[in-house]
Amino acid sequence: MAQDRRRLGDILVEAGILSKEEIEETVKTKGSKKLGDALREAGLISEEQLLEVLEFQLGIPRVRLAYVPVDTQLTRLVSQEFAERNGLFPLDKNERRLRVAMSDPMDYMALDDLRMATGFEIEPVLASRVEIEKAVETYYNESTSDFTSFSVEQDEPQNPSANQLADDETEAPIIRMVNQTIVAALEKKASDIHLDPQETRFSVRYRIDGRMQTERSISKEHQNAVTARVKIMADLNITETRLPQDGRVKVTLENTPVDLRISTMPTVYGEKIVIRVLDMTEAVKEIDELDFNKRSEKAFRSFVRRPSGMVLITGPTGSGKTTTLYAALHHRNTAEENIITVEDPVEYQMEGINQMQVKPDIGLTFSSGLRAILRQDPDVVMVGEIRDSETAEIAVRASLTGHLVFSTIHTNSAVATIPRLIDMGVEPYLVMSSLSGIVSQRLVRRICPDCRASYTPSETERRSLAKRGMHADELYYGTGCSRCADSGYKGRMAVHEVLTIDDELRRLVLNQSPVSDIHKHLLENDMLYLLDDGFLKAVQGKTTMEEVLRVAAEENDAAEEGSDADGPRG
């Protein structure tokens, strides 16, 4: 195929993006840089604009590398050094044609060198520089990495083929592919790995800092083999594809133990697999590591120290409730106390604490497990979740008979937990007598410390802060860097609201007072809602206003009316 060897500068001028003078001035000062790189660094054009122009003017298709299945054997045909130096990545081949992703398809020297080195006709497609760098890192590391620091701890497999496959690890590319997927997830601090079957591809996605991102796509022909390998690791039935299955496996990376919870689910395009990553080194935190502000931490510690009562943690799935519960149990974990838990599942095993796994298929539910616990002379009881009226009733009565009970419940706010328990059928006087405190929490992304920058708040942000009695001359965000994968965020932190149950609140609830009266009482006692705590952390430069509003705005609408006239809340 004859190539249209036009110059980039001429194309940009013809498209009306830049003037001839801007191109000529950049050419004079660019030195050894490529013209496209020099124009981007000068701020004259963005990479996205450049790709759009090239796609339209040259008729070269744009691809998103994370969604394109890649022939990994081509990493042997094109060296990593050549790919990095020329900003390209080999995708697939068809007869004598090699399809290559390039950020600069007008680098005719690189195209000629690649044609001579491989003997293929080269078909370039467009991809961003960042996508190409990520693909090179992902796929070339897969082909060159050894996994001497990575091991899978398995019980004796019941399936003979599992032994055979495990013994052949150095030779089996599917095993290496799965191992590399897990290792990459651990290195990127992903909380979940999603293997999603689609009609034409098999996607690998990671949840990092609470957000899903597509890592890569695997050829559809490898889907069954990858699925079988993961199921073998978790000792699941590889012949059962019609029903969901759950399993677990322990792996070790550089002497760090990690627990993987594996769940499979049949879909129209095959089995979807989700691997939950539980880092055992970060299993248990101290209370002062939970991101409480000083006032909320003081209240939470007072709940934990009490000899009896009920403390509830509320929030959606993935909001860090288990971490908070385990920190409380760790604080109470001494030789003088008998601590027993009933969980589904037991996420982290804690030394010195008796932990029970729920097994509904044999009748061991939260309610039956809790009944058994109360016959074991406990001092502290932890129920993984209050899901039904029976469990709620037993937990409440246990807290009233001298036990300290910790549990979680799904509600939108701390205040909403009280009517939720009453709706479950527990008498209001029992609810208010048993409750000591309620913690509602959410997780927000933490600003990357390596690229944190300040800016002047917008008028909208100033108004939002003023409604909560706050003011800030500067707010903060992450500009994006290599350490945070250009996201501006690195890690997560919790924002909390801590509700202390006092006599006045008990009176208001038992008298069925309006919700507005309850919020007024809480504000008079300086309770910080989720939005308050989040805004304080945004003003301190720990997170962004955008993150706080994403997780906390809806839950605090009910408190807005009473907060305007109450002055500073911080």
Coordinates of C-alpha atoms in Angstrom, one line a residue:
M1 CA 0.0 0.0 0.0
A2 CA 1.5 3.3 -1.1
Q3 CA 1.8 5.7 1.8
D4 CA 0.7 9.3 1.8
R5 CA 4.0 10.8 3.0
R6 CA 2.7 14.3 3.9
R7 CA 4.3 16.4 6.6
L8 CA 2.5 16.9 9.9
G9 CA 3.0 20.6 9.8
D10 CA 1.3 20.9 6.4
I11 CA -1.7 18.8 7.6
L12 CA -2.2 21.0 10.7
V13 CA -2.1 24.1 8.6
E14 CA -4.5 22.7 6.0
A15 CA -6.9 21.7 8.8
G16 CA -6.8 25.2 10.2
I17 CA -5.6 24.1 13.6
L18 CA -2.3 26.1 13.5
S19 CA -0.9 28.8 11.4
K20 CA 2.2 28.4 9.2
E21 CA 4.1 30.9 11.4
E22 CA 3.4 28.8 14.5
I23 CA 4.6 25.6 12.8
E24 CA 7.8 27.4 11.5
E25 CA 8.6 28.9 14.9
T26 CA 8.2 25.5 16.6
V27 CA 10.4 23.8 14.0
K28 CA 13.2 26.3 14.7
T29 CA 13.1 25.6 18.4
K30 CA 12.2 21.9 18.7
G31 CA 15.8 20.6 18.5
S32 CA 15.8 16.8 18.3
K33 CA 12.2 16.4 19.4
K34 CA 9.4 15.2 17.1
L35 CA 7.2 18.1 15.8
G36 CA 4.1 16.6 17.4
D37 CA 5.9 16.4 20.8
A38 CA 7.2 19.9 20.5
L39 CA 3.8 21.3 19.6
R40 CA 2.2 19.6 22.6
E41 CA 4.8 20.8 25.0
A42 CA 4.4 24.3 23.7
G43 CA 0.7 24.1 24.5
L44 CA -0.3 24.8 20.9
I45 CA -2.2 21.6 20.5
S46 CA -3.4 18.7 22.7
E47 CA -2.7 15.1 21.9
E48 CA -6.4 14.4 21.5
Q49 CA -6.7 17.2 18.9
L50 CA -3.6 15.9 17.1
L51 CA -5.1 12.3 16.9
E52 CA -8.4 13.6 15.7
V53 CA -6.8 15.6 12.9
L54 CA -4.6 12.7 11.8
E55 CA -7.6 10.3 11.9
F56 CA -9.6 12.6 9.7
Q57 CA -6.9 13.8 7.3
L58 CA -5.1 10.5 6.8
G59 CA -8.0 8.2 7.1
I60 CA -6.1 6.1 9.7
P61 CA -8.5 4.5 12.3
R62 CA -8.2 5.3 16.0
V63 CA -8.1 2.4 18.5
R64 CA -8.4 2.2 22.3
L65 CA -5.7 -0.3 23.2
A66 CA -7.4 -1.5 26.4
Y67 CA -10.3 -2.8 24.3
V68 CA -8.3 -4.4 21.5
P69 CA -7.3 -8.1 21.9
V70 CA -3.5 -8.4 21.4
D71 CA -1.5 -11.2 19.9
T72 CA 1.1 -11.5 22.7
Q73 CA 3.4 -13.6 20.5
L74 CA 4.3 -10.4 18.5
T75 CA 6.3 -9.1 21.5
R76 CA 9.0 -11.6 20.3
L77 CA 8.8 -10.1 16.8
V78 CA 9.2 -6.5 17.8
S79 CA 11.7 -5.8 20.6
Q80 CA 10.7 -3.8 23.7
E81 CA 13.5 -1.3 23.1
F82 CA 12.3 -0.6 19.5
A83 CA 8.7 -0.2 20.7
E84 CA 9.6 2.2 23.4
R85 CA 12.0 4.2 21.3
N86 CA 9.6 4.7 18.4
G87 CA 6.3 4.9 20.4
L88 CA 4.6 2.0 18.8
F89 CA 3.0 -1.3 19.8
P90 CA 2.3 -4.4 17.6
L91 CA -1.3 -5.6 17.8
D92 CA -1.9 -8.5 15.4
K93 CA -0.9 -9.9 12.0
N94 CA -2.8 -11.2 9.0
E95 CA -0.8 -13.1 6.3
R96 CA 1.9 -10.6 5.4
R97 CA 0.5 -7.5 7.1
L98 CA 1.4 -6.4 10.6
R99 CA -1.0 -4.0 12.4
V100 CA 0.8 -1.5 14.7
A101 CA -0.5 1.1 17.0
M102 CA 1.4 4.4 16.8
S103 CA 1.0 7.9 18.3
D104 CA 2.8 9.3 15.3
P105 CA 1.9 7.3 12.1
M106 CA 3.9 9.9 10.1
D107 CA 7.2 8.6 11.5
Y108 CA 8.1 7.1 8.2
M109 CA 11.6 6.2 9.4
A110 CA 10.2 4.0 12.1
L111 CA 7.8 2.4 9.6
D112 CA 10.6 1.6 7.2
D113 CA 12.8 0.1 10.0
L114 CA 9.9 -2.0 11.2
R115 CA 9.1 -3.2 7.7
M116 CA 12.7 -4.2 7.1
A117 CA 13.1 -5.9 10.5
T118 CA 10.0 -8.0 10.3
G119 CA 9.4 -8.6 6.6
F120 CA 5.8 -7.5 7.0
E121 CA 3.8 -4.7 5.3
I122 CA 3.0 -2.3 8.1
E123 CA -0.6 -1.1 8.7
P124 CA -0.5 1.8 11.3
V125 CA -3.4 2.6 13.5
L126 CA -3.7 5.6 15.9
A127 CA -3.4 5.4 19.6
S128 CA -2.4 7.9 22.3
R129 CA 1.1 8.0 23.7
V130 CA -0.1 7.1 27.2
E131 CA -2.0 4.0 25.9
I132 CA 1.0 2.8 24.0
E133 CA 3.3 3.2 27.0
K134 CA 0.9 1.3 29.1
A135 CA 0.5 -1.5 26.6
V136 CA 4.3 -1.8 26.3
E137 CA 4.6 -2.0 30.1
T138 CA 1.8 -4.5 30.4
Y139 CA 2.5 -7.0 27.6
Y140 CA 6.3 -6.9 27.5
N141 CA 6.5 -7.3 31.2
E142 CA 4.2 -10.3 30.9
S143 CA 6.6 -11.9 28.4
T144 CA 9.8 -11.1 30.3
S145 CA 8.8 -11.4 33.9
D146 CA 9.7 -14.3 36.0
F147 CA 7.4 -15.1 38.9
T148 CA 9.9 -16.3 41.4
S149 CA 8.5 -13.9 44.0
F150 CA 4.9 -15.0 43.3
S151 CA 3.4 -18.2 44.5
V152 CA 0.0 -19.8 44.9
E153 CA -0.8 -21.7 48.0
Q154 CA -3.3 -24.5 47.3
D155 CA -4.7 -27.3 49.3
E156 CA -4.4 -30.8 47.8
P157 CA -6.4 -30.5 44.5
Q158 CA -9.1 -32.9 43.9
N159 CA -8.9 -32.7 40.2
P160 CA -5.8 -34.6 38.8
S161 CA -5.5 -32.1 35.9
A162 CA -4.8 -29.3 38.4
N163 CA -1.5 -31.0 39.4
Q164 CA -0.5 -31.4 35.9
L165 CA -1.2 -27.8 35.0
A166 CA 0.5 -26.4 38.0
D167 CA 3.7 -28.5 37.3
D168 CA 3.9 -27.0 33.8
E169 CA 3.8 -23.4 35.0
T170 CA 7.0 -22.3 33.3
E171 CA 5.7 -23.5 29.9
A172 CA 2.0 -22.8 30.1
P173 CA 1.3 -19.3 28.6
I174 CA -2.3 -19.2 30.1
I175 CA -0.9 -19.7 33.6
R176 CA 1.6 -16.9 33.0
M177 CA -1.1 -14.7 31.7
V178 CA -3.3 -15.3 34.9
N179 CA -0.3 -14.8 37.2
Q180 CA 0.7 -11.6 35.4
T181 CA -2.9 -10.3 35.7
I182 CA -2.9 -10.9 39.5
V183 CA 0.6 -9.6 40.0
A184 CA -0.2 -6.4 38.1
A185 CA -3.3 -5.9 40.2
L186 CA -1.4 -6.3 43.4
E187 CA 1.3 -3.9 42.3
K188 CA -1.4 -1.3 41.4
K189 CA -3.2 -1.8 44.7
A190 CA -6.4 -2.9 43.0
S191 CA -9.2 -4.1 45.3
D192 CA -10.9 -6.2 42.7
I193 CA -10.1 -7.9 39.4
H194 CA -12.9 -8.3 36.9
L195 CA -12.7 -10.8 34.1
D196 CA -15.6 -9.8 31.9
P197 CA -16.7 -12.0 28.9
Q198 CA -18.0 -9.9 25.9
E199 CA -19.2 -11.0 22.5
T200 CA -15.8 -10.6 20.8
R201 CA -13.3 -10.2 23.6
F202 CA -12.5 -11.1 27.2
S203 CA -11.8 -7.9 29.2
V204 CA -9.6 -7.5 32.3
R205 CA -10.6 -4.6 34.5
Y206 CA -9.3 -3.5 37.9
R207 CA -11.0 -1.5 40.6
I208 CA -8.4 1.0 41.8
D209 CA -9.2 3.5 44.5
G210 CA -12.9 2.7 44.0
R211 CA -13.0 3.3 40.3
M212 CA -13.1 0.7 37.5
Q213 CA -10.6 0.9 34.7
T214 CA -10.0 -1.4 31.8
E215 CA -6.5 -2.9 31.9
R216 CA -6.5 -5.0 28.8
S217 CA -8.5 -7.3 26.5
I218 CA -7.7 -11.0 26.0
S219 CA -8.5 -12.8 22.8
K220 CA -11.9 -14.6 23.0
E221 CA -10.2 -17.9 22.1
H222 CA -8.4 -17.8 25.5
Q223 CA -11.5 -17.2 27.6
N224 CA -12.2 -20.8 28.5
A225 CA -8.6 -21.5 29.4
V226 CA -8.2 -18.4 31.6
T227 CA -11.5 -19.2 33.3
A228 CA -10.5 -22.8 33.9
R229 CA -7.1 -21.7 35.3
V230 CA -8.7 -19.3 37.9
K231 CA -11.3 -22.0 38.9
I232 CA -8.5 -24.5 39.4
M233 CA -6.6 -22.1 41.6
A234 CA -9.7 -21.7 43.8
D235 CA -10.4 -25.5 43.7
L236 CA -13.8 -24.9 42.0
N237 CA -15.6 -27.3 39.7
I238 CA -14.3 -26.5 36.2
T239 CA -17.1 -28.5 34.6
E240 CA -19.9 -26.5 36.2
T241 CA -20.6 -23.4 34.1
R242 CA -24.3 -22.9 34.7
L243 CA -24.3 -22.0 38.4
P244 CA -22.4 -19.4 40.4
Q245 CA -19.5 -20.6 42.5
D246 CA -17.3 -19.1 45.3
G247 CA -13.8 -20.0 46.4
R248 CA -10.6 -18.6 47.8
V249 CA -6.9 -18.9 47.3
K250 CA -3.9 -17.5 49.1
V251 CA -1.0 -16.1 47.1
T252 CA 2.3 -14.6 48.1
L253 CA 4.1 -11.8 46.3
E254 CA 7.6 -10.9 47.6
N255 CA 6.8 -12.6 50.9
T256 CA 3.6 -10.7 51.3
P257 CA 0.5 -12.9 51.9
V258 CA -2.6 -11.9 49.9
D259 CA -6.0 -13.6 50.2
L260 CA -8.0 -13.8 46.9
R261 CA -11.8 -14.3 47.1
I262 CA -13.1 -15.7 43.8
S263 CA -16.6 -15.5 42.5
T264 CA -17.9 -16.8 39.2
M265 CA -21.3 -16.0 37.6
P266 CA -22.7 -17.3 34.3
T267 CA -23.6 -14.7 31.7
V268 CA -24.8 -14.9 28.1
Y269 CA -21.1 -14.7 26.8
G270 CA -19.6 -17.1 29.4
E271 CA -18.6 -17.0 33.0
K272 CA -17.8 -13.6 34.6
I273 CA -15.1 -13.8 37.3
V274 CA -14.5 -11.3 40.1
I275 CA -11.4 -11.7 42.3
R276 CA -11.5 -9.7 45.5
V277 CA -8.0 -8.8 46.7
L278 CA -7.5 -8.8 50.5
D279 CA -4.0 -7.7 51.5
M280 CA -3.3 -9.5 54.8
T281 CA -0.6 -6.9 55.7
E282 CA -3.3 -4.2 55.7
A283 CA -6.0 -6.3 57.4
V284 CA -6.1 -4.6 60.8
K285 CA -5.6 -0.9 61.5
E286 CA -5.5 1.1 64.7
I287 CA -8.3 3.5 65.4
D288 CA -6.0 6.5 64.8
E289 CA -5.4 5.2 61.2
L290 CA -9.1 5.4 60.2
D291 CA -9.0 9.1 59.1
F292 CA -11.4 10.2 61.9
N293 CA -11.2 13.9 62.8
K294 CA -10.4 14.5 66.4
R295 CA -14.0 15.1 67.6
S296 CA -15.3 12.0 65.8
E297 CA -12.4 9.8 66.9
K298 CA -13.0 10.8 70.6
A299 CA -16.7 9.8 70.3
F300 CA -15.9 6.5 68.5
R301 CA -13.3 5.6 71.2
S302 CA -15.9 6.2 73.9
F303 CA -18.2 3.7 72.1
V304 CA -15.5 1.1 71.9
R305 CA -14.5 1.4 75.6
R306 CA -18.1 0.8 76.9
P307 CA -18.8 -2.5 78.7
S308 CA -22.2 -2.9 76.9
G309 CA -24.4 -1.4 74.2
M310 CA -24.6 -1.6 70.5
V311 CA -22.4 0.2 68.0
L312 CA -23.4 0.2 64.3
I313 CA -21.3 1.0 61.2
T314 CA -23.4 2.0 58.2
G315 CA -22.6 2.7 54.6
P316 CA -22.8 1.1 51.1
T317 CA -20.8 -1.9 50.0
G318 CA -17.1 -1.1 49.7
S319 CA -17.2 1.9 52.1
G320 CA -14.7 0.4 54.6
K321 CA -17.2 -0.7 57.3
T322 CA -15.3 -4.0 57.9
T323 CA -12.0 -2.2 58.4
T324 CA -13.6 0.1 61.0
L325 CA -15.1 -2.9 62.8
Y326 CA -11.8 -4.8 62.9
A327 CA -10.0 -1.7 64.2
A328 CA -12.6 -1.6 67.1
L329 CA -12.1 -5.3 67.8
H330 CA -8.4 -5.0 67.6
H331 CA -8.6 -2.2 70.2
R332 CA -10.5 -4.5 72.6
N333 CA -8.5 -7.6 71.8
T334 CA -6.8 -8.5 75.1
A335 CA -6.4 -11.7 77.1
E336 CA -9.0 -10.5 79.6
E337 CA -11.9 -10.5 77.2
N338 CA -13.7 -13.1 75.2
I339 CA -14.4 -11.7 71.7
I340 CA -16.5 -13.8 69.2
T341 CA -17.6 -12.8 65.7
V342 CA -20.1 -14.3 63.2
E343 CA -19.2 -13.1 59.6
D344 CA -20.0 -13.7 56.0
P345 CA -17.3 -14.2 54.9
V346 CA -14.5 -14.1 57.5
E347 CA -12.4 -11.6 55.6
Y348 CA -9.4 -11.4 57.9
Q349 CA -8.4 -13.8 60.5
M350 CA -7.4 -12.2 63.8
E351 CA -5.2 -13.7 66.4
G352 CA -7.0 -14.1 69.8
I353 CA -10.5 -13.6 68.4
N354 CA -13.0 -16.5 67.8
Q355 CA -14.4 -16.0 64.3
M356 CA -17.4 -18.0 62.9
Q357 CA -18.3 -18.3 59.2
V358 CA -21.9 -18.1 58.2
K359 CA -23.1 -21.2 56.2
P360 CA -26.7 -20.7 55.2
D361 CA -26.9 -24.0 53.3
I362 CA -26.6 -25.9 56.6
G363 CA -28.7 -23.5 58.6
L364 CA -25.9 -21.5 60.2
T365 CA -27.2 -17.9 59.7
F366 CA -26.4 -14.7 61.4
S367 CA -29.3 -15.2 63.8
S368 CA -28.5 -18.8 64.7
G369 CA -24.8 -18.0 64.9
L370 CA -25.6 -15.1 67.3
R371 CA -27.7 -17.3 69.5
A372 CA -24.8 -19.8 69.8
I373 CA -22.4 -17.0 70.6
L374 CA -24.5 -15.8 73.5
R375 CA -24.1 -19.2 75.1
Q376 CA -20.3 -18.9 74.9
D377 CA -19.9 -16.3 77.6
P378 CA -18.8 -13.4 75.3
D379 CA -17.7 -9.9 76.4
V380 CA -17.7 -8.5 72.9
V381 CA -19.7 -9.7 70.0
M382 CA -19.4 -8.7 66.3
V383 CA -22.2 -9.6 63.9
G384 CA -21.0 -9.1 60.3
E385 CA -24.3 -7.6 59.2
I386 CA -27.9 -7.1 60.5
R387 CA -30.0 -8.2 57.5
D388 CA -33.3 -9.3 59.1
S389 CA -35.6 -8.6 62.0
E390 CA -34.5 -11.8 63.9
T391 CA -30.8 -10.9 63.8
A392 CA -31.7 -7.3 64.8
E393 CA -33.9 -8.5 67.7
I394 CA -31.2 -10.8 69.1
A395 CA -28.4 -8.2 68.7
V396 CA -30.5 -5.6 70.5
R397 CA -31.3 -7.9 73.4
A398 CA -27.7 -9.0 73.6
S399 CA -26.5 -5.4 74.0
L400 CA -29.1 -4.9 76.8
T401 CA -27.9 -7.9 78.8
G402 CA -24.3 -6.8 79.3
H403 CA -22.6 -7.4 76.0
L404 CA -20.9 -4.9 73.7
V405 CA -22.2 -5.6 70.2
F406 CA -20.7 -4.3 67.0
S407 CA -22.4 -4.7 63.6
T408 CA -23.1 -3.2 60.2
I409 CA -26.3 -2.2 58.5
H410 CA -27.1 -0.7 55.1
T411 CA -28.6 2.8 55.4
N412 CA -27.8 6.1 53.8
S413 CA -26.9 8.0 57.0
A414 CA -26.4 7.6 60.7
V415 CA -29.8 9.0 61.6
A416 CA -31.6 6.8 59.1
T417 CA -30.3 3.7 61.0
I418 CA -32.8 4.3 63.8
P419 CA -36.0 4.1 61.7
R420 CA -34.5 1.2 59.8
L421 CA -34.2 -0.9 63.0
I422 CA -37.7 0.1 64.0
D423 CA -39.0 -0.9 60.5
M424 CA -37.4 -4.3 61.1
G425 CA -39.8 -4.8 63.9
V426 CA -37.7 -4.0 66.9
E427 CA -39.6 -1.9 69.5
P428 CA -38.5 1.8 69.5
Y429 CA -37.7 1.8 73.3
L430 CA -35.4 -1.3 72.8
V431 CA -33.6 0.4 69.9
M432 CA -33.0 3.6 71.8
S433 CA -32.0 1.8 75.0
S434 CA -29.5 -0.5 73.3
L435 CA -27.8 1.9 70.8
S436 CA -24.6 3.6 72.0
G437 CA -23.5 5.2 68.7
I438 CA -23.7 5.0 65.0
V439 CA -21.0 5.7 62.5
S440 CA -21.8 6.4 58.8
Q441 CA -18.9 6.4 56.4
R442 CA -17.8 6.6 52.8
L443 CA -14.5 6.3 51.0
V444 CA -13.1 9.2 48.9
R445 CA -10.0 9.2 46.8
R446 CA -6.9 10.9 48.4
I447 CA -5.1 13.6 46.4
C448 CA -1.7 12.3 45.2
P449 CA 1.0 13.9 47.4
D450 CA 3.5 14.0 44.5
C451 CA 1.4 16.2 42.2
R452 CA -0.9 18.1 44.6
A453 CA -1.5 21.7 43.6
S454 CA -3.7 24.5 44.9
Y455 CA -6.2 26.7 43.2
T456 CA -8.7 29.5 44.0
P457 CA -12.1 28.1 44.8
S458 CA -14.9 28.8 42.3
E459 CA -18.0 30.8 43.4
T460 CA -20.0 27.6 43.5
E461 CA -17.5 25.9 45.8
R462 CA -17.4 29.0 48.1
R463 CA -21.2 28.9 48.4
S464 CA -21.1 25.1 49.2
L465 CA -18.6 25.7 51.9
A466 CA -20.5 28.7 53.3
K467 CA -23.6 26.6 53.6
R468 CA -21.7 24.5 56.1
G469 CA -20.2 27.5 57.9
M470 CA -16.7 27.1 56.3
H471 CA -14.4 29.2 54.2
A472 CA -11.3 28.5 52.2
D473 CA -8.9 30.8 50.2
E474 CA -7.3 27.8 48.6
L475 CA -8.5 24.3 47.6
Y476 CA -6.4 21.5 46.2
Y477 CA -6.3 18.9 43.4
G478 CA -3.9 16.5 41.8
T479 CA -2.4 17.6 38.4
G480 CA -1.6 13.9 37.5
C481 CA 1.8 12.3 37.5
S482 CA 3.5 8.9 36.8
R483 CA 3.1 7.9 40.5
C484 CA -0.7 8.1 40.3
A485 CA -1.1 7.1 36.6
D486 CA -2.1 10.7 35.8
S487 CA -5.3 10.4 37.8
G488 CA -4.4 13.0 40.4
Y489 CA -5.4 10.6 43.2
K490 CA -3.5 7.9 45.1
G491 CA -5.2 5.8 47.8
R492 CA -8.4 6.4 49.6
M493 CA -9.5 7.7 52.9
A494 CA -12.8 7.7 54.9
V495 CA -15.2 10.5 55.7
H496 CA -17.4 9.9 58.6
E497 CA -20.4 11.1 60.6
V498 CA -20.6 9.9 64.2
L499 CA -24.0 10.0 65.9
T500 CA -23.9 9.7 69.7
I501 CA -27.1 8.5 71.3
D502 CA -27.9 10.8 74.2
D503 CA -31.0 11.2 76.4
E504 CA -32.4 14.1 74.5
L505 CA -32.2 12.1 71.2
R506 CA -33.9 9.1 72.9
R507 CA -36.7 11.4 74.0
L508 CA -37.2 12.9 70.5
V509 CA -37.3 9.5 68.9
L510 CA -39.6 7.9 71.4
N511 CA -42.0 11.0 71.2
Q512 CA -42.0 10.6 67.4
S513 CA -40.7 14.2 67.0
P514 CA -40.2 15.6 63.4
V515 CA -37.0 14.8 61.7
S516 CA -36.2 18.5 61.5
D517 CA -36.2 18.6 65.4
I518 CA -33.8 15.7 65.5
H519 CA -31.4 17.4 63.0
K520 CA -31.7 20.7 65.0
H521 CA -30.7 18.9 68.2
L522 CA -27.7 17.2 66.5
L523 CA -26.5 20.5 65.0
E524 CA -26.8 22.2 68.4
N525 CA -24.5 19.4 69.7
D526 CA -21.9 20.0 66.9
M527 CA -22.4 16.8 65.1
L528 CA -20.4 16.7 61.8
Y529 CA -22.3 15.2 58.9
L530 CA -20.5 13.4 56.0
L531 CA -20.5 16.6 54.0
D532 CA -19.0 18.5 56.9
D533 CA -16.2 16.0 57.5
G534 CA -15.5 15.8 53.7
F535 CA -15.4 19.5 53.3
L536 CA -13.0 19.8 56.2
K537 CA -10.7 17.3 54.6
A538 CA -10.9 19.1 51.3
V539 CA -10.0 22.4 52.9
Q540 CA -7.0 20.6 54.6
G541 CA -5.8 19.4 51.1
K542 CA -6.5 15.7 51.7
T543 CA -9.1 15.2 49.0
T544 CA -11.1 17.3 46.5
M545 CA -14.5 18.9 46.7
E546 CA -15.5 16.8 43.7
E547 CA -14.9 13.6 45.5
V548 CA -16.7 14.7 48.6
L549 CA -19.8 15.8 46.7
R550 CA -19.7 12.5 44.7
V551 CA -20.1 10.4 47.8
A552 CA -21.8 12.6 50.4
A553 CA -24.1 15.2 48.7
E554 CA -27.3 13.2 48.4
E555 CA -27.2 11.7 51.9
N556 CA -27.0 15.2 53.5
D557 CA -29.8 17.0 51.7
A558 CA -32.0 16.5 54.7
A559 CA -29.5 18.4 56.9
E560 CA -29.1 21.4 54.6
E561 CA -32.1 23.3 55.8
G562 CA -30.9 23.4 59.4
S563 CA -27.2 24.1 58.7
D564 CA -27.4 27.6 57.1
A565 CA -27.8 29.6 60.3
D566 CA -25.6 27.7 62.6
G567 CA -22.2 29.3 62.0
P568 CA -18.9 27.5 61.6
R569 CA -19.1 23.8 62.0
G570 CA -15.3 22.9 61.9

